[in-house]
Short mmCIF file of C-alpha atoms in Angstrom, two decimals:
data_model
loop_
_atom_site.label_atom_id
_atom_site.label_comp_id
_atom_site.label_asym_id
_atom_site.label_seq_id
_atom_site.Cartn_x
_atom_site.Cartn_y
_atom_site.Cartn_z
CA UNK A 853 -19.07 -1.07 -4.15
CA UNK A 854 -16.27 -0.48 -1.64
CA UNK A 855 -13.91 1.84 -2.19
CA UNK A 856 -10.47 4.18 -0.88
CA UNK A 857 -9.52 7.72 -2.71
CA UNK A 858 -6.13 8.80 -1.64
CA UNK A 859 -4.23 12.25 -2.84
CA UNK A 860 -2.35 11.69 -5.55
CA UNK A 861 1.70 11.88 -5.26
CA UNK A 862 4.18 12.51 -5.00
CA UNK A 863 4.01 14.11 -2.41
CA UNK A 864 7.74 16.08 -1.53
CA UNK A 865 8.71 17.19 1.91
CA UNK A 866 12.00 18.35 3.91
CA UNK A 867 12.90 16.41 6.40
CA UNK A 868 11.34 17.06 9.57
CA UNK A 869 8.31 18.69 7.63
CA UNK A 870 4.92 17.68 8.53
CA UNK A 871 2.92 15.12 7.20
CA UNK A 872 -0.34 14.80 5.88
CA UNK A 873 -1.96 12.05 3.40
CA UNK A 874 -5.60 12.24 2.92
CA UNK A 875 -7.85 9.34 2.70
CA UNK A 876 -11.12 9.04 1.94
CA UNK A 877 -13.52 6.20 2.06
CA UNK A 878 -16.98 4.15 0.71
CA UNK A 879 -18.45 1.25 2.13
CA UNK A 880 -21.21 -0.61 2.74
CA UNK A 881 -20.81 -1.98 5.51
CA UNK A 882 -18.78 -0.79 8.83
CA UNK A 883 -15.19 -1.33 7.82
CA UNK A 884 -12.02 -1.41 9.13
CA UNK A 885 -9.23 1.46 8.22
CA UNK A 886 -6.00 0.86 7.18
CA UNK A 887 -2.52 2.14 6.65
CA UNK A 888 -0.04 -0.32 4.57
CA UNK A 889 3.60 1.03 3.61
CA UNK A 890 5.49 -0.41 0.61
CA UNK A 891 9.26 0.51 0.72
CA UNK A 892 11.63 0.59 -2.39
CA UNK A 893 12.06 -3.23 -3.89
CA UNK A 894 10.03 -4.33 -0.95
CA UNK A 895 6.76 -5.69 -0.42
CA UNK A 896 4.13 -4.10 1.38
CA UNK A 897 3.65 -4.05 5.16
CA UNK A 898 0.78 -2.83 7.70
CA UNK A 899 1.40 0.61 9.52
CA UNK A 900 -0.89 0.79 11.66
CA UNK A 901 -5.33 0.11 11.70
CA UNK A 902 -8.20 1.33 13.29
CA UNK A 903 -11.51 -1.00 13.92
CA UNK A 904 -14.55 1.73 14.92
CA UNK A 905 -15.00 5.03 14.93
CA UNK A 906 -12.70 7.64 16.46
CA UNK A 907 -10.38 5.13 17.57
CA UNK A 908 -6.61 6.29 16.74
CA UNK A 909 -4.14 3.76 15.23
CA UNK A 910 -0.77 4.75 15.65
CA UNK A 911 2.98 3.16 14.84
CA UNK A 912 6.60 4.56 13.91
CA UNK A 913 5.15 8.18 14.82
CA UNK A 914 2.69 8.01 11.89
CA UNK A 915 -1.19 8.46 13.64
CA UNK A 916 -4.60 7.76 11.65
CA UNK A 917 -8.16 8.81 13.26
CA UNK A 918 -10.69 7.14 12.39
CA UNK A 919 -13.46 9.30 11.47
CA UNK A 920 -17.16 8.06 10.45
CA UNK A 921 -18.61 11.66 9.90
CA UNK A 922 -16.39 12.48 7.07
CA UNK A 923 -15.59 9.15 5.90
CA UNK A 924 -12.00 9.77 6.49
CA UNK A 925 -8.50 8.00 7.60
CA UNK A 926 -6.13 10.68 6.80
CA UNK A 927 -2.55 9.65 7.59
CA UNK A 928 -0.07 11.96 9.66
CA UNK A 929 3.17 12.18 11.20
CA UNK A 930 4.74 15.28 13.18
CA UNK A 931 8.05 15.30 11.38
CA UNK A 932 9.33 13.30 8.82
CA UNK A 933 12.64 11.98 8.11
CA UNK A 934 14.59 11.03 4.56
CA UNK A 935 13.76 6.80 5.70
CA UNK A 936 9.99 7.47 5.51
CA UNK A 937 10.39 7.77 1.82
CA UNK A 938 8.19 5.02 0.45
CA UNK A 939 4.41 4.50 -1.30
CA UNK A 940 1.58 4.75 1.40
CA UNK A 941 -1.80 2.65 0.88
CA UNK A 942 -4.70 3.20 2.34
CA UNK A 943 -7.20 0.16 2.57
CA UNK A 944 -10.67 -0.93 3.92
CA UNK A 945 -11.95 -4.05 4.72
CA UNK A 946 -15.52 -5.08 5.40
CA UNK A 947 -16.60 -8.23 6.72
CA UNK A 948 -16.75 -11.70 4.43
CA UNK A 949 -14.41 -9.58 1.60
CA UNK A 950 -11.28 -8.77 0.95
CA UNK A 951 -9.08 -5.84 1.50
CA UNK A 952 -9.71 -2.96 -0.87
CA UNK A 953 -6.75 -0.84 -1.55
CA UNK A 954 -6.14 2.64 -2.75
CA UNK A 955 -4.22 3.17 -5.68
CA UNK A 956 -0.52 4.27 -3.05
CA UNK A 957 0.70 7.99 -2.24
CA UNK A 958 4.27 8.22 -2.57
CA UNK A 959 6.36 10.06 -0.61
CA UNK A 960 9.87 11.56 -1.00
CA UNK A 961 11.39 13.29 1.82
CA UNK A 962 14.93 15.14 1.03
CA UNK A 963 17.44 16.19 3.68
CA UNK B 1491 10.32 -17.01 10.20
CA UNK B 1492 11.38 -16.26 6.08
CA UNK B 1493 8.65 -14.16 5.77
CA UNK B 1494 6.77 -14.78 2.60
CA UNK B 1495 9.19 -15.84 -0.72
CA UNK B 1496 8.93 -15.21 -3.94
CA UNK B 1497 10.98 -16.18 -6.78
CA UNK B 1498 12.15 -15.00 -9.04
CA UNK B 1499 12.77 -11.11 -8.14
CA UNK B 1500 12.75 -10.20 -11.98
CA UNK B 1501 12.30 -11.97 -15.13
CA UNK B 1502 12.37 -10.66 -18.63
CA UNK B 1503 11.03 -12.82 -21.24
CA UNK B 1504 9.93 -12.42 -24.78
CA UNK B 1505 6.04 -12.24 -25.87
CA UNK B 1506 4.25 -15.59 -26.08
CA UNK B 1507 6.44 -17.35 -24.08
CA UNK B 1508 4.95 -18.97 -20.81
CA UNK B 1509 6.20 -17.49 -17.24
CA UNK B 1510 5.67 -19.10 -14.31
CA UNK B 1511 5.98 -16.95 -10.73
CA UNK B 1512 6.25 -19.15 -7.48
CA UNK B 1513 5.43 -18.12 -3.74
CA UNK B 1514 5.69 -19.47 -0.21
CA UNK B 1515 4.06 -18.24 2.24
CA UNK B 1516 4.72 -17.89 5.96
CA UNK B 1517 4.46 -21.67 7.82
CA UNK B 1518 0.55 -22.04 8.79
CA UNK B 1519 -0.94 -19.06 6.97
CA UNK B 1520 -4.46 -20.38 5.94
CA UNK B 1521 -4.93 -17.85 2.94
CA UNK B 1522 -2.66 -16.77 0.06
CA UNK B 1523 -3.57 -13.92 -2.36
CA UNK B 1524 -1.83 -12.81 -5.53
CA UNK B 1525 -2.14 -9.22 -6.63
CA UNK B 1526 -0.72 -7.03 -9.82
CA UNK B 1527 0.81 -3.65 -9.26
CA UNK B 1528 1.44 -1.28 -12.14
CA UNK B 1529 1.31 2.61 -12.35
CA UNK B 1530 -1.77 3.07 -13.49
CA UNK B 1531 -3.86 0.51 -12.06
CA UNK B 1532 -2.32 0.24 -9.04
CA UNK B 1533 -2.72 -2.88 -6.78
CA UNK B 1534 -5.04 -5.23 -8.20
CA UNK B 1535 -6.32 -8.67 -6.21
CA UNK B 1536 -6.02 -11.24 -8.94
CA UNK B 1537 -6.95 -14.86 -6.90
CA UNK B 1538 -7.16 -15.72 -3.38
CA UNK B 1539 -7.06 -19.10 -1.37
CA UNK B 1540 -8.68 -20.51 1.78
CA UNK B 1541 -6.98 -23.17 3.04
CA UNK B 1542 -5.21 -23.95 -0.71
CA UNK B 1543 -8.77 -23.86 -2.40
CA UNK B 1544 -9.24 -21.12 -4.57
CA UNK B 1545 -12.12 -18.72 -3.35
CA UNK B 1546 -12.26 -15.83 -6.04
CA UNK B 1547 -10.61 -15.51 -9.16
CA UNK B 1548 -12.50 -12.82 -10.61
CA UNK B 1549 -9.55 -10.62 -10.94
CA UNK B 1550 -7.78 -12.62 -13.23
CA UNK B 1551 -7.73 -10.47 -16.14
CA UNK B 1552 -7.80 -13.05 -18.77
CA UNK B 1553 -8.04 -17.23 -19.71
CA UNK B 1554 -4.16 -16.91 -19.81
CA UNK B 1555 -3.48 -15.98 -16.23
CA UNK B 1556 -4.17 -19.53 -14.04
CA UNK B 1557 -2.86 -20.09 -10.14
CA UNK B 1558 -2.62 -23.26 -8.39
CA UNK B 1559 -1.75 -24.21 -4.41
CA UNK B 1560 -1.07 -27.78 -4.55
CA UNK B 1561 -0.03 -27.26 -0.91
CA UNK B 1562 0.04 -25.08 2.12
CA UNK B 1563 3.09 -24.14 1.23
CA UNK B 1564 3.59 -23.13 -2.34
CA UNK B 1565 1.73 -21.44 -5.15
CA UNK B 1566 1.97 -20.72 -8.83
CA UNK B 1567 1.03 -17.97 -11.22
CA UNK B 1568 1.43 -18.76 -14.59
CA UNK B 1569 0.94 -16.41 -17.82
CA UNK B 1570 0.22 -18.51 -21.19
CA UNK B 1571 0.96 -17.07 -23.47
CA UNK B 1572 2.65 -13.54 -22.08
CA UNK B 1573 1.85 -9.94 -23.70
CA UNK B 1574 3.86 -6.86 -23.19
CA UNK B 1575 0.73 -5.69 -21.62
CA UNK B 1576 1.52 -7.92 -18.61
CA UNK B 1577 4.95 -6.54 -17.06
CA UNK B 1578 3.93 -5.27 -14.07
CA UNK B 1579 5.24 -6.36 -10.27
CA UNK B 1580 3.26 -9.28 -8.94
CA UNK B 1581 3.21 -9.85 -5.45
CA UNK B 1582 1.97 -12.71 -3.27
CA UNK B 1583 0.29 -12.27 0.34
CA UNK B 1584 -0.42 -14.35 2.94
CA UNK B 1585 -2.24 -14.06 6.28
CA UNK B 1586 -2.80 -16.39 9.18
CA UNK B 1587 -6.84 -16.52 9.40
CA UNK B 1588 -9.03 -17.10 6.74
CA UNK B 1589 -9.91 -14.33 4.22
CA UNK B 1590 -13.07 -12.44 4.69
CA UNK B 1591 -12.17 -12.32 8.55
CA UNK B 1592 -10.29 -9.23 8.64
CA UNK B 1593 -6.90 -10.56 8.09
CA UNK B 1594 -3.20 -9.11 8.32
CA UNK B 1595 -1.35 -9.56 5.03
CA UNK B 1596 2.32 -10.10 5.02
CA UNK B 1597 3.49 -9.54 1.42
CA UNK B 1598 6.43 -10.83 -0.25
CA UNK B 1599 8.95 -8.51 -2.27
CA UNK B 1600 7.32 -8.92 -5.32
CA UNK B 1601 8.46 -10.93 -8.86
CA UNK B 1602 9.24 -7.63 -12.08
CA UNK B 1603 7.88 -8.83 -14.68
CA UNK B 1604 8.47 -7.63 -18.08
CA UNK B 1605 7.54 -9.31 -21.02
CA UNK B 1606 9.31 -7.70 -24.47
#
């Protein structure tokens, strides 16, 4: 069946470190890549998405290439700051189905 | 718009009582979806609805979890009778188009759940 592997957390960074959260997936089918951010007490909310291969989805500074080679949607972001703290999800989603999540990275970034 | 509500934010209750979480979803979403989020499990899709009908439920863990959507614009999870094995965060989700058609979920902030 479908399915996302993410690194597991937490990861820890200094502010203005860079940022890199892997994220590998399997499918049947030709999904769609996503990034969904969940932060403290909150609910969680789409980052950004990509739709075919090699296309880049991008939002907040946070990037995500979609790459079909290595099965891969690893999530980056040049320099981080102490409000980016929160649980990252990675998530697929292939037609007539539903979205299939990873299991969340979280990140803590410390002045 | 509200955004998607849930209520309540927390509730504590005692084993083998019955809990009952409540969502609304954003005005003219056509799909709702209730998941389960604890540490080692992570996010888990319990039931979804088209259109208020209930599509899958094969993620319900057990003949005590049930959901209804009498209406577009509410939705119940209830737990009958509750097990300590249940606290976890539920959240509900709903999305504009159907499921299956590569929807955007908006979530709501979740309902803590712990059952003693």
């Amino acid at each position: 069946g479908d399915s996302v592997t993410q690194m597991e957390g937490p990861v820890t960074l200094s502010e203005e470190a860079f940022l890199t959260i892997n994220c590998t997936y399997t499918a049947t089918g030709y999904p769609s890549l996503f990034w969904y951010v969940q932060y403290p007490g909150e609910g969680l909310q789409l980052l950004l998405k990509a739709t075919k291969a090699d296309d880049k989805g991008s939002n907040k500074g946070f990037e995500a290439t979609y790459r079909k080679e290595t099965t891969s949607f690893h999530l980056e972001k040049g320099s981080v700051q102490v409000s980016d703290s929160a649980v990252y999800f990675c998530a697929l989603f292939v037609g007539y189905s539903t979205l299939t999540f990873g299991k969340g990275t979280m990140l803590l970034v410390s002045p | 718009d509200a955004g998607v509500i849930q209520s309540p934010r927390h509730e504590v209750t005692e084993m083998g009582q019955e809990v009952t979480l409540r969502c609304k979803p954003i005005s003219g979403h056509n799909s709702l979806f209730w998941y389960r989020q604890t540490m080692m499990r992570g996010l888990e899709l319990l039931i979804y609805f088209n259109n208020n009908v209930p599509i899958d439920d094969s993620g319900m863990p057990e003949d005590r979890f049930s959901a209804k959507m009498p209406n577009a614009s509410f939705s119940t999870l209830k737990i009958q009778p509750s097990e300590p094995r249940d606290s976890a965060v539920y959240f509900c989700a709903s999305s504009l188009r159907p499921a299956g058609t590569n929807e955007k979920l908006f979530f709501g902030s979740g309902t803590q759940l712990s059952v003693l």
